[in-house]
XYZ file of C-alpha atoms in Angstrom:
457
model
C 13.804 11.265 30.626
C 13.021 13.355 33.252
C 11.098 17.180 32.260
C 12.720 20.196 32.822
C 9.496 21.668 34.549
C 9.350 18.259 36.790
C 10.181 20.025 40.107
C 6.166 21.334 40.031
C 4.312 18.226 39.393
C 3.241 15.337 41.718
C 2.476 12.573 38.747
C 4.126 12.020 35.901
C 2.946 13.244 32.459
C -0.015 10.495 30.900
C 1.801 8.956 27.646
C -1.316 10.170 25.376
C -0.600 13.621 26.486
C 3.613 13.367 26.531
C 2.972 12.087 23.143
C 0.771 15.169 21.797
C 2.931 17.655 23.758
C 6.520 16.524 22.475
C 8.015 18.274 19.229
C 10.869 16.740 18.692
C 9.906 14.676 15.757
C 9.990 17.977 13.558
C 12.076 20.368 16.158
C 15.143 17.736 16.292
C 16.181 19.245 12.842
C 17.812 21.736 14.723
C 20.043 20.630 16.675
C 22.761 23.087 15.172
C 20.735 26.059 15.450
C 20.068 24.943 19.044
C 23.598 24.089 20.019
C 25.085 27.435 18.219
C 22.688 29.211 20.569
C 23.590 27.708 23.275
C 27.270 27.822 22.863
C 27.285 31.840 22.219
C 24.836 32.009 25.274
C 27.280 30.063 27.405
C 29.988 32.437 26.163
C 27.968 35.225 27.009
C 27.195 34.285 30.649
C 31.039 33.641 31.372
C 31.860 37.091 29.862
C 29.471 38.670 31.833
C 31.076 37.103 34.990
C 27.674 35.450 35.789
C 28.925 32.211 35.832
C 32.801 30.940 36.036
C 34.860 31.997 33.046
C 36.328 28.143 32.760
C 32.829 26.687 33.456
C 31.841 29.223 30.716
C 34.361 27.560 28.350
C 34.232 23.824 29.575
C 30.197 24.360 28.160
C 31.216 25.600 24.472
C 33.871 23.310 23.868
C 31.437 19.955 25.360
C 28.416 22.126 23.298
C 31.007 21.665 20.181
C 31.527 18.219 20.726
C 28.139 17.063 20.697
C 27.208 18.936 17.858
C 30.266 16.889 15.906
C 29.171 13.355 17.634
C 26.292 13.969 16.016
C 26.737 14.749 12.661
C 29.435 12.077 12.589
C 26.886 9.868 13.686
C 28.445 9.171 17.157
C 25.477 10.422 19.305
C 21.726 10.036 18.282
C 19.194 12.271 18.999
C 16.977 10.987 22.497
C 13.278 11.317 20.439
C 12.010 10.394 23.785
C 13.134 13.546 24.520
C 10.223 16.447 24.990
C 12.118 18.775 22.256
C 15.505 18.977 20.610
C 16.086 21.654 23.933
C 16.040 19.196 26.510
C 17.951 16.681 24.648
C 21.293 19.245 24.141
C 20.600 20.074 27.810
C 20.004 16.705 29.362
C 23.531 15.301 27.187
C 25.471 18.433 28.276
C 24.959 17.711 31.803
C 25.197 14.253 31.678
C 28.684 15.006 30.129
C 29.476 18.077 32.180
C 27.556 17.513 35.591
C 26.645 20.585 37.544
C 28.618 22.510 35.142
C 26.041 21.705 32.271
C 23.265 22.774 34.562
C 24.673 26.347 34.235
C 23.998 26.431 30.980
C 20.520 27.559 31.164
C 21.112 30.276 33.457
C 19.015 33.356 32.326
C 17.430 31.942 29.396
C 13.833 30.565 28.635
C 12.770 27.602 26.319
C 10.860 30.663 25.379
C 14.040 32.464 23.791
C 15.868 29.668 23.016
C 12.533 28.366 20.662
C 12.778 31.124 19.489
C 16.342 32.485 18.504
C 16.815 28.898 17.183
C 13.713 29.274 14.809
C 15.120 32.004 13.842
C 18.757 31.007 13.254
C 17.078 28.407 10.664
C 15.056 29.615 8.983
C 17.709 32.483 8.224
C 19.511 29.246 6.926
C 16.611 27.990 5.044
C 16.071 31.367 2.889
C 19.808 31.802 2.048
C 19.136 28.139 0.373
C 16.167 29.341 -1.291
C 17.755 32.234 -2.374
C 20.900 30.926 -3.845
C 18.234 28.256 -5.903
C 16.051 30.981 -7.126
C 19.435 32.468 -8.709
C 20.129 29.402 -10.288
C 16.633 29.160 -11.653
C 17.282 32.680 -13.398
C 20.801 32.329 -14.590
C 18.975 28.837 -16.406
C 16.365 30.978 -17.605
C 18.733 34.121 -18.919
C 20.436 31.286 -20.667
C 17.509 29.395 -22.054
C 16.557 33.106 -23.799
C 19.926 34.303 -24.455
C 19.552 31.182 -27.141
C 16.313 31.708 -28.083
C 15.923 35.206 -28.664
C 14.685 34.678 -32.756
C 12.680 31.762 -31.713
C 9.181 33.376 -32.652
C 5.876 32.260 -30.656
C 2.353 33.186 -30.251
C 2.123 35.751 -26.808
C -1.465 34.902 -25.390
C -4.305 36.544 -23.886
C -6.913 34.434 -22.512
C -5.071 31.827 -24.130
C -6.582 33.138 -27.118
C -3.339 33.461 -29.928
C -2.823 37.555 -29.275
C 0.356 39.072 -30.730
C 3.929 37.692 -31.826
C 6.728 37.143 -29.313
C 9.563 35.611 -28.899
C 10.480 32.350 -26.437
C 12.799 34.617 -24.864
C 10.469 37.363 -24.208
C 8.124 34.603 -22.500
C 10.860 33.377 -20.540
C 11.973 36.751 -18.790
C 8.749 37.286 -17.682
C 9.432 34.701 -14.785
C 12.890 35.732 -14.992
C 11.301 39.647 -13.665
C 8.883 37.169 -11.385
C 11.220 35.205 -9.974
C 13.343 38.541 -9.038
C 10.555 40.126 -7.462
C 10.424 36.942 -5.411
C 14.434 37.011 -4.284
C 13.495 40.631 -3.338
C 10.828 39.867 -0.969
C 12.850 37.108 0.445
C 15.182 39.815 1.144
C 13.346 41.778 2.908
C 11.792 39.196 5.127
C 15.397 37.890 6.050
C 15.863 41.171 7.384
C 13.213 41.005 10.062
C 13.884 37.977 10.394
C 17.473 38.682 11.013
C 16.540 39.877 14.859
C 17.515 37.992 18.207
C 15.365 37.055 20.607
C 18.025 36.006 22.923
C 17.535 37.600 26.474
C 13.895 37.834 26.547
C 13.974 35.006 28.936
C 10.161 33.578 29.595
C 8.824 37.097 28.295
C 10.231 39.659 30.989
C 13.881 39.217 30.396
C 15.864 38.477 33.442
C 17.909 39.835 36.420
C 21.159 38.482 35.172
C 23.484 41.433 33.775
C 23.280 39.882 30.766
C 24.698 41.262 27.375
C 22.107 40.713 24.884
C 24.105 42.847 21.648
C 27.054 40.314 22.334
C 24.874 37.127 21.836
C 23.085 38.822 18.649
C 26.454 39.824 17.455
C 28.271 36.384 17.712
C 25.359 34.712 15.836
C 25.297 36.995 12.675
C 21.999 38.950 13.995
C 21.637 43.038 12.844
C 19.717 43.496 16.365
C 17.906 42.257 18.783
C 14.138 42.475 19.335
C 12.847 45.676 21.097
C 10.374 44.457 23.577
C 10.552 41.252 25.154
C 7.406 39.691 25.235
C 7.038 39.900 21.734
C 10.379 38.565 21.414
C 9.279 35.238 22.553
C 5.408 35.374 20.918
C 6.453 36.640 17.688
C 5.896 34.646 14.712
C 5.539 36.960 11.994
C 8.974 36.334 10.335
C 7.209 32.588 9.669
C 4.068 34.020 8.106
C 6.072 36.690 6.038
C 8.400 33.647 4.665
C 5.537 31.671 4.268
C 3.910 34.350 2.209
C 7.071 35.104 -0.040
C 7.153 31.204 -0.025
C 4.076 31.195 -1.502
C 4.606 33.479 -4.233
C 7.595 31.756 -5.508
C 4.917 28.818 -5.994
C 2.707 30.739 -7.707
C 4.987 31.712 -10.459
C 6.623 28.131 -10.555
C 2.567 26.868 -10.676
C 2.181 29.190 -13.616
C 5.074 28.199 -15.351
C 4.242 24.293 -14.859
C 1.068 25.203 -16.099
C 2.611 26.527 -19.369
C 5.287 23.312 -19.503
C 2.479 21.183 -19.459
C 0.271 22.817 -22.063
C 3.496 23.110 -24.094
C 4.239 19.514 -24.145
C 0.976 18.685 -25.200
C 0.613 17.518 -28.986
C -2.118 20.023 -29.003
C 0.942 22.766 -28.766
C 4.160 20.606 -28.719
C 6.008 23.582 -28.478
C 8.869 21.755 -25.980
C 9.898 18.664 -25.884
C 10.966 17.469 -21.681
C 14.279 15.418 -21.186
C 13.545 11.645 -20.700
C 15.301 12.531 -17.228
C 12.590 14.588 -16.500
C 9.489 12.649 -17.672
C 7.593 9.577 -16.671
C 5.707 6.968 -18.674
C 2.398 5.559 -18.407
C 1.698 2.038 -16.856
C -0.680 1.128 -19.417
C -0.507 3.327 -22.658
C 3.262 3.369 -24.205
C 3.291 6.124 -26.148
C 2.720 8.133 -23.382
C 5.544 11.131 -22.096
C 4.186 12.525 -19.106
C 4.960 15.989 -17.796
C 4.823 14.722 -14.095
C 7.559 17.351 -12.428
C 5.576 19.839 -13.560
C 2.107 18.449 -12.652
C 4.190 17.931 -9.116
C 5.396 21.069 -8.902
C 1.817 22.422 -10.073
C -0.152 20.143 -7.609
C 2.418 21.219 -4.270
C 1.613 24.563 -4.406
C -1.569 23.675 -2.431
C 0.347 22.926 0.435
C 2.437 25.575 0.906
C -0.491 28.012 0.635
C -2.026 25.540 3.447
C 0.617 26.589 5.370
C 0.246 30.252 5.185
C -3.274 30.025 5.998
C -2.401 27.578 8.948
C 0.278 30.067 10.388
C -2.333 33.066 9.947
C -5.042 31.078 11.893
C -2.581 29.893 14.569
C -1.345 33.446 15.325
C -5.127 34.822 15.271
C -5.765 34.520 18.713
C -2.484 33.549 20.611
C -2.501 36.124 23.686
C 0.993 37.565 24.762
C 3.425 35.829 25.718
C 3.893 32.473 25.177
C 1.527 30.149 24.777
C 2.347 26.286 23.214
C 0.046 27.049 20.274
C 3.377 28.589 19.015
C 4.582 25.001 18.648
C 2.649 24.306 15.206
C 4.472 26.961 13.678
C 7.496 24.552 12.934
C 5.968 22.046 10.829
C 4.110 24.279 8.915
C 6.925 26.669 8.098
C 9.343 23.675 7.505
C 7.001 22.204 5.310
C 6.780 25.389 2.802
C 10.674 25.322 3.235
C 10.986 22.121 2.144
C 8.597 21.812 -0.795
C 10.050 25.053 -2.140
C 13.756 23.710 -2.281
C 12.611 20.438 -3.718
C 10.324 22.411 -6.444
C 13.151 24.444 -7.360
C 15.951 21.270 -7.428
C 13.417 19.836 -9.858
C 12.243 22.835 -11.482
C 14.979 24.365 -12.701
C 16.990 21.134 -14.457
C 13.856 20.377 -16.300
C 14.399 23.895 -17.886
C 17.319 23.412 -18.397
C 17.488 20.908 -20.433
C 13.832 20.743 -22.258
C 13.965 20.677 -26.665
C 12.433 23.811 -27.783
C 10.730 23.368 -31.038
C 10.937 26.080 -32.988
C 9.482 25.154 -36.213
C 6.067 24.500 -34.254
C 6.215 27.729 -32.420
C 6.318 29.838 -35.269
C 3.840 27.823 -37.164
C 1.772 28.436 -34.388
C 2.381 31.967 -34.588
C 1.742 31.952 -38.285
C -1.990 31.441 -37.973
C -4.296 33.421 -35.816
C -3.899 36.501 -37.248
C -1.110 37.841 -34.213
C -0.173 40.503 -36.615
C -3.608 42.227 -37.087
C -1.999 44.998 -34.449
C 0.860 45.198 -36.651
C -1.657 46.030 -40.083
C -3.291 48.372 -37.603
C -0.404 50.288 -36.804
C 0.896 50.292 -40.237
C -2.652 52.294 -41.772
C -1.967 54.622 -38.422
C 1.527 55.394 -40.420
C -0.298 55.880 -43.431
C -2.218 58.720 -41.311
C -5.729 57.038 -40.458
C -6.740 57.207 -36.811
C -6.122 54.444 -34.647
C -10.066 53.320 -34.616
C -10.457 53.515 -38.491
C -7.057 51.473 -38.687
C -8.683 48.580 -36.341
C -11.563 48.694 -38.029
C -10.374 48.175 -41.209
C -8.307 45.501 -40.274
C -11.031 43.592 -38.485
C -12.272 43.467 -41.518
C -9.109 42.209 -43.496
C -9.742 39.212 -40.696
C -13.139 38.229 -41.480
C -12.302 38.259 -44.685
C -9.418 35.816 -44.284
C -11.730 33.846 -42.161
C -14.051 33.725 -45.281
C -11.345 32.191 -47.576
C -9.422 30.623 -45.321
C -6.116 32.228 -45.798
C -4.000 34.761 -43.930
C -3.486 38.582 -43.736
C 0.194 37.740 -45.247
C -1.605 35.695 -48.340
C -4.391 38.198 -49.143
C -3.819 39.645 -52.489
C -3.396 43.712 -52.281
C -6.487 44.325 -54.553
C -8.417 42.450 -51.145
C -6.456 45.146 -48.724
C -7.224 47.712 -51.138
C -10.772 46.755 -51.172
C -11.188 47.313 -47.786
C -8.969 50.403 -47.374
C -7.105 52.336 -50.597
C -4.206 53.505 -47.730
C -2.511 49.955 -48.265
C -0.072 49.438 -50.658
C 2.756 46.632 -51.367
C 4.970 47.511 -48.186
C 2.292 46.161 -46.156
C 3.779 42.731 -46.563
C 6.720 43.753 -44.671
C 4.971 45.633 -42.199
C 3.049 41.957 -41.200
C 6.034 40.046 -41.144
C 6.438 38.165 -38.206
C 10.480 38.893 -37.755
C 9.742 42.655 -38.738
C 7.018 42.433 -35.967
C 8.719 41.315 -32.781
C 11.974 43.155 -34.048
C 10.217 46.942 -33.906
C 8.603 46.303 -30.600
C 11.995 47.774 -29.386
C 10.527 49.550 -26.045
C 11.666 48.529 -22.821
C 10.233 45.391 -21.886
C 8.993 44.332 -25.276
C 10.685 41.308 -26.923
C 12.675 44.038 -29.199
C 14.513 44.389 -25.912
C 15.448 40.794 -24.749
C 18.892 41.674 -24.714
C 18.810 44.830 -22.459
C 16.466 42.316 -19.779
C 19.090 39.793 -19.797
C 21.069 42.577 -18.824
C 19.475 43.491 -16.333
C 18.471 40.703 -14.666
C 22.100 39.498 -14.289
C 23.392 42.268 -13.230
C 20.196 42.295 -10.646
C 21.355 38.539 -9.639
C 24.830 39.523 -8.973
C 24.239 42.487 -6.620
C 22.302 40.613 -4.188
């Protein structure tokens, strides 16, 4: 197919060099944003009187056309084509004749790159967004039913103080918020059109740039126009929220995995959810998770791609601009498959209960809990944590517990104990009084909260 920039050039383009320049491979995905563009630019240009009001309308009802041929599988994408551009241009004016060859009229591949970047990857959070809500709404669910179910909290994974599975599980629930919030607020600059920028010193034409921005759901339109066609930021700032949300999902695998383990065996994964082993049979293997874990490499990849591309890129223009695609629509894509994964292996993983709080039985998480109760009793805080440090070794010594030690053993170490220390340990008693906001006393006011978070946005 012939180039749009042929007029210029004596040979024709060497095949090693048409093959490394084209980007419709990863750019052909598209072809929507591309045609909407086109369609309201086309509309714009006939309202504007700068080209015939009936050419103006023979282009968006053809533009219309195509885009249905091809999603009903009538016309397929040219990838001989340079970019997903020249194919919707090249068909339109094989279709329309000189009338297609309007269409371009006061417009850049510069712009158009650019507005229809933006117009999908506007698309592409909205997704993201509405599967990060489902994500929480599993996990407000998976706590709402497991707000007794009593666990070990950890600090370097050392057994630290009694929680509860719910607690544990709001703690993404807050991360996964913060992400949906920072999505947010990268849609909004985002959320900007390009259109009108032309090659990078807008045009001549009378055109009306607010109408354009206005048809295709955009607040504004971008202040200055050579950074309207070099500007790539909205693709690092996604890429950067995008990797956030894989941090937290990498965490969380993390936890899945160790949980599944016989070494905790606190969960038990859906069959649906789990593979085998090719050579051991007994094996359950956490391999979504270990995925999910594992592909959180590659979306940071991208954000440090993007960064490096944009480094050194001097205005306007320049085709270095072109890697930003795949790397962006990589992130995309391994996010929304993470998450369609993700989130139905939550959903329906076994909590085991029984082995939680057996877990949380030993390790002494209630030595805070003795502490505080001596600081009731009036000693100050460091006495209190000293005595009780004490209590421990001496558990350690014969092998028992703080709730099996006989009171003449807590007396022995400090005469402020007396029988009600028993229910000051208790594990129930201890998760129960840690009633403070954010504590897993207050489960029930987070749920709360983080609905009522997930329905406002």
């Amino acid at each position: 197919m012939p180039k749009l920039w042929k007029g210029r050039f004596k040979k024709e383009l060497a095949a090693q060099a048409d093959d490394f320049n084209s980007s419709i491979s990863f750019d052909s995905r598209m072809f929507e944003e591309d045609i909407m563009g086109s369609a309201a630019h086309a509309e714009m240009l006939g309202s504007c009187g700068i080209i015939d009001k009936e050419e103006s309308e023979k282009i968006v009802n053809e533009l219309f056309k195509i885009l249905s041929d091809i999603k009903e599988g009538k016309l397929q994408i040219d990838m001989e084509c340079e970019d997903i551009h020249t194919f919707v241009e090249a068909e339109i004016t094989k279709r329309l004749g000189d009338t297609g060859k309007r269409l371009h009229t006061a417009r850049s591949r510069n712009d158009q790159v650019a507005l229809d970047i933006r117009l999908s990857l506007r698309k592409e959070t909205d997704s993201i967004l509405g599967a990060l809500k489902s994500l929480i709404d599993v996990l407000c669910e998976k706590a709402g039913e497991n707000k007794d179910a009593i666990m070990p909290g950890y600090t370097h994974l050392q057994r630290a103080q009694p929680i509860t599975l719910a607690h544990h599980l709001m703690a993404y629930a807050a991360m996964f918020c913060r992400d949906i919030d920072r999505l947010l607020d990268a849609r909004k600059r985002l959320n900007v059109c390009p259109l009108g920028s032309g090659a990078l010193a807008g045009t001549t034409y009378p055109i009306d740039r607010g109408m354009t921005a206005e048809k295709l759901g955009f607040d504004s339109i971008t202040l200055n126009s050579l950074d309207g066609v070099s500007d790539r930021d909205f693709c690092i700032e996604l890429a950067s929220a995008l990797s956030l949300v894989m941090v937290h999902l990498s965490r969380f695998a993390e936890e899945i995995i160790m949980w599944c383990s016989w070494e905790f065996k606190f969960i038990e994964l859906d069959d649906a959810f789990s593979t085998g082993s090719s050579i051991m049979p007994q094996k359950k293997n956490p391999d979504i998770a270990e995925l999910v874990r594992g592909k959180s490499g590659r979306v940071f990849g991208n954000l440090t791609a993007l960064l490096t591309v944009m480094k050194g890129v001097p205005l306007a223009y320049n085709k270095d601009l072109q890697e930003d695609k795949e790397a962006i629509f990589d992130s995309v894509d391994t996010v929304k498959m993470c998450l369609g994964a993700f989130t139905p292996m939550i959903k329906t993983m076994t909590v085991l209960r029984g082995n939680m709080k057996a877990a949380a039985a030993t390790g002494f998480i209630n030595a805070t809990d003795c502490a505080d109760y001596l600081v009731g009793k009036g000693l100050p805080f460091r006495d209190a944590y000293k005595a009780t440090g004490e209590l421990v070794a001496l558990c350690i010594d014969k092998n028992t517990t703080l709730e099996e030690l006989s009171l003449a053993d807590y007396r022995g170490v400090c005469s402020a104990f007396d029988s009600d220390v028993y229910a000051a340990i208790d594990l129930e008693k201890c998760v129960s009084a840690r009633k403070t906001p954010g504590g897993p006393g207050s489960v029930d006011a987070q749920i709360e909260a983080v609905k009522k978070f997930i329905s406002s946005k």
